[in-house]
Amino acid sequence: MNTTKIGWIGLGLMGSPMSQQLLKAGYPLTVYNRHKDKEAELKEQGANTALTPKELLQQTDVVIIMVTDDKAIREIFTGENGLLGADATDKIIINMSTVSPAINKEMAELCKQQGNHFLDAPVSGSVKQAETAQLVIMVGGEATVLEKVKSVLETIGKMVVNVGATGTGNAAKLAINTLLSFYTQGLAEAVILAKNNGIEPETLLNLLGNAAIANPYTKIKGDSIINNNFKAAFSLKNIVKDLQLSRDIGLNTPLGQAALKTFEDAQQQFGDEDLIAIYKYLDTSK
């Protein structure tokens, strides 16, 4: 039985399966989610619930956050009954959300003033990897703090790497997702080019799957194209958010600018679908 009391904020597509890994490993878990209906499944599996982030921090040793954007992070920390209002010290707060390096640095400083510790630890991987604890976790912050919670993070992911100071975890994640956007758009364009020249998507994807550039992502997103299944594992609107964050920290290269424009243009129609829905946006043959 693991005795470290874990608090979890954010029970979305990623947060729910990630937090369930902690329950499976025997950690005492208390969850908080703005929409209370999402807490029900975790309660059935043995989790406790807290009414506010403030209460959550006071009841636990480590708080992990998995939400969508900077606005949500600011509300969780500085809003009414937020984390920074808690009478609690020497706690460790881990932000696993993909947000700006700047807000991580800002919240880390406020946590330090409060007497608590902060790490930014976003993940590479999607829902399937969250469900199987195969996420790659990149951590920004003090190595001594990470060492105290590394075993917790290893319950969620297959690899935990300290990449540098506070904020570098998210900088690394934005670099990875920038490449992800290039690859997704490139895959879509390759399938469309082949199809427009009489080659069925299944045929091209079979070739790609056996070529030197074969990788699991091609298989997963290729199957989505073939099966016309664009249910979001990672939504198109979220890759727009991440590319905008990458732009804000210096992405101004040709592919970066092109990918941002393409995904931004597709967002109004396909934002709630998976990012491979860029295929539908670009496919003018339909």
PDB file of N, CA and C in Angstrom, residues 10 17 21 29 40 48 77 83 119 130 139 171 174 188 190 202 246-247 249 269 280:
ATOM      1  N   GLY A  10      -8.691  17.695 -12.537  1.00  0.00           N
ATOM      2  CA  GLY A  10      -8.875  17.595 -13.978  1.00  0.00           C
ATOM      3  C   GLY A  10      -9.126  16.179 -14.439  1.00  0.00           C
ATOM      4  N   PRO A  17      -8.048   8.503 -17.081  1.00  0.00           N
ATOM      5  CA  PRO A  17      -7.243   7.272 -17.085  1.00  0.00           C
ATOM      6  C   PRO A  17      -5.906   7.418 -16.354  1.00  0.00           C
ATOM      7  N   GLN A  21      -4.619   5.105 -12.839  1.00  0.00           N
ATOM      8  CA  GLN A  21      -3.386   4.341 -12.630  1.00  0.00           C
ATOM      9  C   GLN A  21      -2.922   4.435 -11.175  1.00  0.00           C
ATOM     10  N   LEU A  29      -6.314   8.393  -3.115  1.00  0.00           N
ATOM     11  CA  LEU A  29      -6.538   9.428  -4.117  1.00  0.00           C
ATOM     12  C   LEU A  29      -7.782  10.239  -3.784  1.00  0.00           C
ATOM     13  N   ALA A  40     -17.734  10.787 -10.601  1.00  0.00           N
ATOM     14  CA  ALA A  40     -18.485   9.596 -10.190  1.00  0.00           C
ATOM     15  C   ALA A  40     -17.719   8.295 -10.428  1.00  0.00           C
ATOM     16  N   ASN A  48     -11.662   9.502  -3.068  1.00  0.00           N
ATOM     17  CA  ASN A  48     -12.419  10.504  -2.329  1.00  0.00           C
ATOM     18  C   ASN A  48     -12.553  11.743  -3.209  1.00  0.00           C
ATOM     19  N   PHE A  77      -5.165  27.953  -9.310  1.00  0.00           N
ATOM     20  CA  PHE A  77      -4.221  28.465  -8.321  1.00  0.00           C
ATOM     21  C   PHE A  77      -4.724  29.717  -7.607  1.00  0.00           C
ATOM     22  N   LEU A  83      -5.671  26.837  -4.988  1.00  0.00           N
ATOM     23  CA  LEU A  83      -4.555  26.205  -4.275  1.00  0.00           C
ATOM     24  C   LEU A  83      -3.764  27.189  -3.429  1.00  0.00           C
ATOM     25  N   LEU A 119       6.417  21.472  -9.852  1.00  0.00           N
ATOM     26  CA  LEU A 119       7.048  20.882 -11.026  1.00  0.00           C
ATOM     27  C   LEU A 119       6.086  21.008 -12.204  1.00  0.00           C
ATOM     28  N   ALA A 130      -2.277   6.710 -21.918  1.00  0.00           N
ATOM     29  CA  ALA A 130      -2.715   7.020 -20.554  1.00  0.00           C
ATOM     30  C   ALA A 130      -3.369   5.801 -19.915  1.00  0.00           C
ATOM     31  N   VAL A 139       9.905  16.651 -17.285  1.00  0.00           N
ATOM     32  CA  VAL A 139       9.725  17.409 -16.054  1.00  0.00           C
ATOM     33  C   VAL A 139      10.652  18.617 -16.010  1.00  0.00           C
ATOM     34  N   ALA A 171       8.222  23.501 -22.441  1.00  0.00           N
ATOM     35  CA  ALA A 171       8.927  23.858 -23.672  1.00  0.00           C
ATOM     36  C   ALA A 171       9.239  22.606 -24.484  1.00  0.00           C
ATOM     37  N   LEU A 174       6.014  21.332 -26.070  1.00  0.00           N
ATOM     38  CA  LEU A 174       5.608  22.139 -27.217  1.00  0.00           C
ATOM     39  C   LEU A 174       6.464  21.813 -28.435  1.00  0.00           C
ATOM     40  N   ALA A 188      -1.512  13.483 -43.838  1.00  0.00           N
ATOM     41  CA  ALA A 188      -2.749  13.788 -44.553  1.00  0.00           C
ATOM     42  C   ALA A 188      -2.465  14.172 -46.000  1.00  0.00           C
ATOM     43  N   ALA A 190       0.136  13.406 -47.840  1.00  0.00           N
ATOM     44  CA  ALA A 190       0.648  12.259 -48.601  1.00  0.00           C
ATOM     45  C   ALA A 190      -0.493  11.345 -49.040  1.00  0.00           C
ATOM     46  N   GLU A 202      -5.647   2.838 -48.260  1.00  0.00           N
ATOM     47  CA  GLU A 202      -5.190   1.592 -47.641  1.00  0.00           C
ATOM     48  C   GLU A 202      -3.876   1.115 -48.248  1.00  0.00           C
ATOM     49  N   SER A 246       3.716  27.511 -28.965  1.00  0.00           N
ATOM     50  CA  SER A 246       5.050  27.381 -29.559  1.00  0.00           C
ATOM     51  C   SER A 246       5.467  28.670 -30.245  1.00  0.00           C
ATOM     52  N   ARG A 247       4.541  29.283 -30.971  1.00  0.00           N
ATOM     53  CA  ARG A 247       4.823  30.585 -31.594  1.00  0.00           C
ATOM     54  C   ARG A 247       5.227  31.607 -30.538  1.00  0.00           C
ATOM     55  N   ILE A 249       6.783  31.187 -27.834  1.00  0.00           N
ATOM     56  CA  ILE A 249       8.134  30.995 -27.289  1.00  0.00           C
ATOM     57  C   ILE A 249       9.185  30.925 -28.399  1.00  0.00           C
ATOM     58  N   GLN A 269     -14.310  24.463 -38.382  1.00  0.00           N
ATOM     59  CA  GLN A 269     -15.119  23.343 -38.854  1.00  0.00           C
ATOM     60  C   GLN A 269     -14.803  22.034 -38.141  1.00  0.00           C
ATOM     61  N   LYS A 280      -9.558  15.728 -43.630  1.00  0.00           N
ATOM     62  CA  LYS A 280     -10.842  16.105 -44.218  1.00  0.00           C
ATOM     63  C   LYS A 280     -10.815  17.557 -44.698  1.00  0.00           C
TER      64      LYS A 280
END
